[in-house]
Amino acid sequence: MPAPQPEVRYRFGPYCLVPGDARLWCGDETVPLTPKAFAVLNALVERAGWLVTKKELLDTVWAGVFVSDAALKVCIGEIRRALGDDPRSPAFIETAHRRGYRFVAE
């Protein structure tokens, strides 16, 4: 029997993202996110510090389904509200206009 794998967790600011459980935590409280917004946040966090293009996010989160950039913008807005992030002075998600997004938190 293989040894159990440690659960992946990403910590940033007061938050903890647990992909295997599909939850975002702030302390001992879960932060509500829709499944698509969670998937977008997870994709960004997994590539922290790197530009993730809109196409990459759309292909990853909405694989095989045609959606416009508006669906991605809605998810980014939801994530920013949940994290209390200001797009003009981002602590978590930086916009690369017309290209994509970058997760910038430590």
XYZ file of N, CA, C and O in Angstrom:
424
model
N 0.852 -1.179 0.000
C 0.000 0.000 0.000
C 0.900 1.247 0.000
O 1.791 1.362 0.830
N 0.667 2.189 -0.937
C 1.525 3.379 -1.002
C 1.325 4.268 0.225
O 0.247 4.301 0.810
N 2.372 4.990 0.565
C 2.291 5.927 1.684
C 1.339 7.058 1.323
O 1.298 7.499 0.172
N 0.564 7.536 2.288
C -0.348 8.650 1.985
C 0.434 9.899 1.598
O 1.490 10.181 2.155
N -0.070 10.600 0.601
C 0.563 11.824 0.135
C 0.114 12.990 1.014
O -1.053 13.067 1.393
N 1.022 13.903 1.329
C 0.618 15.064 2.114
C -0.357 15.925 1.306
O -0.237 16.016 0.083
N -1.298 16.489 2.003
C -2.284 17.335 1.339
C -1.634 18.646 0.901
O -0.923 19.273 1.678
N -1.854 19.026 -0.349
C -1.306 20.275 -0.877
C -2.095 21.433 -0.292
O -3.333 21.425 -0.285
N -1.380 22.410 0.197
C -1.982 23.635 0.727
C -1.129 24.815 0.262
O 0.092 24.729 0.263
N -1.805 25.877 -0.123
C -1.113 27.103 -0.498
C -1.515 28.168 0.505
O -2.698 28.452 0.682
N -0.531 28.761 1.152
C -0.798 29.806 2.147
C -0.345 31.152 1.586
O 0.769 31.268 1.057
N -1.211 32.144 1.739
C -0.894 33.512 1.320
C -1.719 34.457 2.166
O -2.916 34.254 2.360
N -1.037 35.474 2.723
C -1.728 36.374 3.653
C -2.405 35.546 4.731
O -1.845 34.566 5.218
N -3.649 35.892 5.077
C -4.366 35.115 6.088
C -5.100 33.900 5.508
O -5.863 33.247 6.201
N -4.865 33.599 4.240
C -5.634 32.575 3.530
C -4.861 31.267 3.354
O -3.636 31.254 3.314
N -5.621 30.200 3.212
C -5.074 28.886 2.917
C -5.977 28.236 1.872
O -7.174 28.041 2.115
N -5.409 27.941 0.712
C -6.142 27.304 -0.382
C -5.828 25.804 -0.339
O -4.667 25.417 -0.339
N -6.887 24.989 -0.278
C -6.719 23.536 -0.213
C -7.399 22.936 -1.441
O -8.610 22.694 -1.448
N -6.622 22.716 -2.519
C -7.212 22.228 -3.768
C -7.945 20.898 -3.633
O -9.018 20.722 -4.191
N -7.383 19.957 -2.869
C -7.998 18.643 -2.735
C -9.359 18.678 -2.063
O -10.191 17.793 -2.268
N -9.586 19.704 -1.272
C -10.854 19.871 -0.563
C -11.724 20.937 -1.227
O -12.844 21.185 -0.785
N -11.185 21.593 -2.257
C -11.873 22.674 -2.972
C -12.380 23.748 -2.012
O -13.510 24.212 -2.104
N -11.496 24.147 -1.097
C -11.870 25.184 -0.133
C -10.780 26.226 0.013
O -9.589 25.924 -0.055
N -11.238 27.443 0.258
C -10.368 28.545 0.621
C -10.709 28.892 2.057
O -11.882 29.078 2.400
N -9.683 28.943 2.887
C -9.873 29.236 4.305
C -9.267 30.577 4.656
O -8.244 30.973 4.095
N -9.880 31.254 5.601
C -9.308 32.438 6.242
C -9.420 32.152 7.735
O -10.520 32.193 8.295
N -8.303 31.789 8.336
C -8.352 31.328 9.722
C -9.112 30.021 9.769
O -8.823 29.096 9.031
N -10.146 29.963 10.614
C -10.944 28.737 10.712
C -12.291 28.859 10.004
O -13.181 28.047 10.200
N -12.413 29.877 9.160
C -13.640 30.105 8.400
C -13.405 29.835 6.918
O -12.372 30.234 6.374
N -14.354 29.170 6.270
C -14.229 29.001 4.829
C -14.693 30.273 4.131
O -15.602 30.955 4.591
N -14.046 30.566 3.044
C -14.392 31.727 2.223
C -15.196 31.188 1.044
O -14.687 30.381 0.269
N -16.459 31.618 0.912
C -17.273 31.070 -0.176
C -16.813 31.545 -1.551
O -16.588 32.727 -1.768
N -16.641 30.573 -2.445
C -16.325 30.835 -3.849
C -17.114 29.842 -4.687
O -17.256 28.680 -4.296
N -17.572 30.284 -5.848
C -18.206 29.346 -6.767
C -17.135 28.372 -7.273
O -15.942 28.681 -7.227
N -17.546 27.217 -7.765
C -16.556 26.253 -8.262
C -15.645 26.819 -9.358
O -14.441 26.543 -9.369
N -16.181 27.599 -10.270
C -15.354 28.162 -11.347
C -14.358 29.182 -10.796
O -13.192 29.201 -11.193
N -14.810 30.031 -9.883
C -13.905 31.016 -9.282
C -12.805 30.301 -8.503
O -11.637 30.701 -8.566
N -13.152 29.236 -7.792
C -12.142 28.462 -7.081
C -11.123 27.885 -8.069
O -9.918 27.941 -7.828
N -11.603 27.352 -9.185
C -10.712 26.767 -10.187
C -9.779 27.820 -10.785
O -8.596 27.546 -11.025
N -10.287 29.023 -11.019
C -9.452 30.111 -11.545
C -8.389 30.476 -10.507
O -7.197 30.587 -10.834
N -8.797 30.654 -9.249
C -7.845 30.991 -8.192
C -6.781 29.899 -8.065
O -5.591 30.184 -7.969
N -7.199 28.663 -8.080
C -6.261 27.547 -7.973
C -5.251 27.567 -9.124
O -4.046 27.387 -8.911
N -5.732 27.807 -10.347
C -4.841 27.863 -11.508
C -3.818 28.992 -11.359
O -2.648 28.829 -11.711
N -4.252 30.130 -10.840
C -3.340 31.258 -10.647
C -2.325 30.969 -9.543
O -1.132 31.241 -9.694
N -2.800 30.415 -8.432
C -1.921 30.132 -7.297
C -0.881 29.084 -7.669
O 0.290 29.196 -7.285
N -1.279 28.081 -8.431
C -0.327 27.044 -8.856
C 0.798 27.616 -9.712
O 1.872 27.031 -9.784
N 0.552 28.741 -10.359
C 1.553 29.376 -11.224
C 1.957 30.744 -10.661
O 2.218 31.689 -11.407
N 1.970 30.851 -9.351
C 2.258 32.125 -8.674
C 3.509 32.781 -9.239
O 4.521 32.125 -9.480
N 3.391 34.084 -9.479
C 4.501 34.862 -9.997
C 4.596 34.888 -11.515
O 5.300 35.710 -12.076
N 3.883 33.994 -12.184
C 3.925 33.896 -13.636
C 2.646 34.447 -14.252
O 1.561 34.293 -13.686
N 2.765 35.030 -15.416
C 1.592 35.478 -16.157
C 0.830 34.247 -16.650
O 1.403 33.369 -17.284
N -0.446 34.191 -16.318
C -1.315 33.134 -16.836
C -2.261 33.823 -17.810
O -3.021 34.713 -17.422
N -2.167 33.453 -19.073
C -2.948 34.141 -20.093
C -4.436 33.819 -19.940
O -4.815 32.792 -19.368
N -5.238 34.705 -20.501
C -6.682 34.466 -20.508
C -6.995 33.149 -21.205
O -7.818 32.376 -20.723
N -6.314 32.890 -22.309
C -6.546 31.647 -23.046
C -6.236 30.425 -22.186
O -6.994 29.462 -22.159
N -5.111 30.465 -21.462
C -4.755 29.347 -20.583
C -5.832 29.118 -19.520
O -6.206 27.979 -19.246
N -6.299 30.201 -18.926
C -7.331 30.073 -17.894
C -8.634 29.543 -18.478
O -9.262 28.651 -17.895
N -9.024 30.075 -19.626
C -10.257 29.602 -20.263
C -10.138 28.131 -20.654
O -11.071 27.353 -20.439
N -8.980 27.737 -21.189
C -8.769 26.343 -21.589
C -8.724 25.406 -20.387
O -9.145 24.254 -20.467
N -8.192 25.881 -19.270
C -8.072 25.062 -18.066
C -9.405 24.924 -17.335
O -9.835 23.823 -16.996
N -10.066 26.040 -17.102
C -11.280 26.048 -16.270
C -12.528 25.687 -17.062
O -13.426 25.038 -16.538
N -12.581 26.089 -18.322
C -13.756 25.812 -19.149
C -13.367 24.900 -20.316
O -13.789 25.121 -21.446
N -12.583 23.888 -20.056
C -12.080 22.982 -21.099
C -13.217 22.454 -21.967
O -14.195 21.902 -21.481
N -13.078 22.679 -23.275
C -14.047 22.154 -24.231
C -15.352 22.914 -24.315
O -16.247 22.535 -25.060
N -15.479 23.997 -23.563
C -16.712 24.796 -23.573
C -16.355 26.206 -24.026
O -15.402 26.795 -23.522
N -17.124 26.741 -24.972
C -16.854 28.102 -25.424
C -17.505 29.086 -24.463
O -18.711 29.034 -24.231
N -16.691 29.956 -23.892
C -17.183 31.069 -23.080
C -16.378 32.303 -23.462
O -15.252 32.194 -23.949
N -16.934 33.459 -23.214
C -16.228 34.698 -23.533
C -15.324 35.098 -22.367
O -15.408 34.539 -21.272
N -14.501 36.104 -22.620
C -13.643 36.655 -21.566
C -14.466 37.170 -20.393
O -13.959 37.267 -19.282
N -15.736 37.501 -20.638
C -16.593 38.032 -19.581
C -16.747 37.026 -18.442
O -16.786 37.415 -17.270
N -16.823 35.741 -18.759
C -16.955 34.713 -17.709
C -15.722 34.732 -16.812
O -15.837 34.609 -15.580
N -14.568 34.905 -17.399
C -13.328 34.980 -16.623
C -13.302 36.238 -15.768
O -12.933 36.191 -14.597
N -13.720 37.364 -16.342
C -13.761 38.620 -15.586
C -14.676 38.515 -14.380
O -14.374 39.033 -13.308
N -15.815 37.838 -14.544
C -16.746 37.650 -13.434
C -16.063 36.860 -12.315
O -16.156 37.209 -11.138
N -15.358 35.798 -12.674
C -14.653 34.983 -11.681
C -13.554 35.779 -10.981
O -13.412 35.705 -9.754
N -12.790 36.540 -11.733
C -11.724 37.364 -11.143
C -12.345 38.369 -10.169
O -11.824 38.580 -9.071
N -13.458 38.979 -10.550
C -14.141 39.923 -9.660
C -14.606 39.246 -8.380
O -14.462 39.803 -7.282
N -15.148 38.048 -8.503
C -15.599 37.293 -7.328
C -14.423 36.985 -6.400
O -14.515 37.139 -5.181
N -13.300 36.558 -6.989
C -12.112 36.242 -6.192
C -11.605 37.490 -5.483
O -11.292 37.460 -4.288
N -11.537 38.597 -6.209
C -11.047 39.842 -5.600
C -11.942 40.292 -4.448
O -11.444 40.743 -3.418
N -13.256 40.173 -4.613
C -14.168 40.527 -3.521
C -13.949 39.608 -2.318
O -13.902 40.069 -1.177
N -13.795 38.325 -2.566
C -13.606 37.356 -1.485
C -12.310 37.620 -0.719
O -12.262 37.444 0.498
N -11.258 38.036 -1.443
C -9.963 38.286 -0.818
C -9.804 39.725 -0.339
O -8.802 40.054 0.303
N -10.758 40.592 -0.671
C -10.633 42.009 -0.334
C -9.491 42.659 -1.104
O -8.815 43.541 -0.594
N -9.281 42.215 -2.344
C -8.174 42.693 -3.170
C -8.616 43.859 -4.036
O -9.676 43.819 -4.657
N -7.800 44.893 -4.093
C -8.084 46.076 -4.910
C -7.307 45.973 -6.219
O -6.075 45.938 -6.197
N -8.001 45.934 -7.363
C -7.288 45.802 -8.641
C -6.341 46.970 -8.938
O -5.389 46.816 -9.686
N -6.583 48.139 -8.340
C -5.705 49.288 -8.578
C -4.400 49.181 -7.783
O -3.402 49.801 -8.142
N -4.439 48.409 -6.691
C -3.247 48.198 -5.864
C -3.299 46.757 -5.354
O -3.573 46.510 -4.183
N -3.061 45.796 -6.246
C -3.305 44.392 -5.905
C -2.311 43.808 -4.898
O -1.105 44.035 -4.997
N -2.869 43.061 -3.959
C -2.048 42.301 -3.015
C -2.006 40.834 -3.429
O -1.128 40.097 -3.004
N -2.982 40.427 -4.269
C -3.090 39.024 -4.636
C -3.088 38.785 -6.148
O -2.314 37.980 -6.638
N -3.963 39.473 -6.878
C -4.092 39.222 -8.317
C -3.843 40.503 -9.105
O -4.558 41.488 -8.949
N -2.825 40.441 -9.937
C -2.455 41.566 -10.789
C -2.985 41.310 -12.199
O -2.901 40.190 -12.699
N -3.524 42.347 -12.813
C -4.016 42.243 -14.185
C -2.920 42.654 -15.158
O -2.303 43.702 -14.986
N -2.688 41.824 -16.151
C -1.823 42.180 -17.281
C -2.802 42.477 -18.413
O -3.295 41.566 -19.066
N -3.129 43.744 -18.589
C -4.196 44.156 -19.500
C -4.104 43.487 -20.864
O -3.043 43.429 -21.468
N -5.248 42.950 -21.270
C -5.449 42.271 -22.556
C -4.673 40.962 -22.689
O -4.702 40.335 -23.726
N -3.934 40.577 -21.636
C -3.149 39.346 -21.734
C -3.585 38.285 -20.734
O -3.766 37.136 -21.098
N -3.710 38.669 -19.458
C -4.073 37.678 -18.458
C -3.894 38.207 -17.052
O -4.037 39.404 -16.804
N -3.544 37.303 -16.137
C -3.458 37.637 -14.714
C -2.239 36.965 -14.099
O -1.751 35.947 -14.599
N -1.783 37.563 -12.986
C -0.624 37.024 -12.274
C -0.961 37.019 -10.784
O -1.408 38.038 -10.252
N -0.708 35.893 -10.118
C -0.881 35.823 -8.676
C 0.405 36.357 -8.054
O 1.490 35.831 -8.308
N 0.309 37.441 -7.262
C 1.496 38.154 -6.802
C 1.756 38.047 -5.307
O 2.770 38.559 -4.827
N 0.885 37.394 -4.553
C 1.098 37.281 -3.108
C 2.254 36.338 -2.815
O 2.552 35.428 -3.572
N 2.903 36.584 -1.687
C 3.987 35.693 -1.242
C 3.417 34.408 -0.709
O 2.402 34.364 -0.080
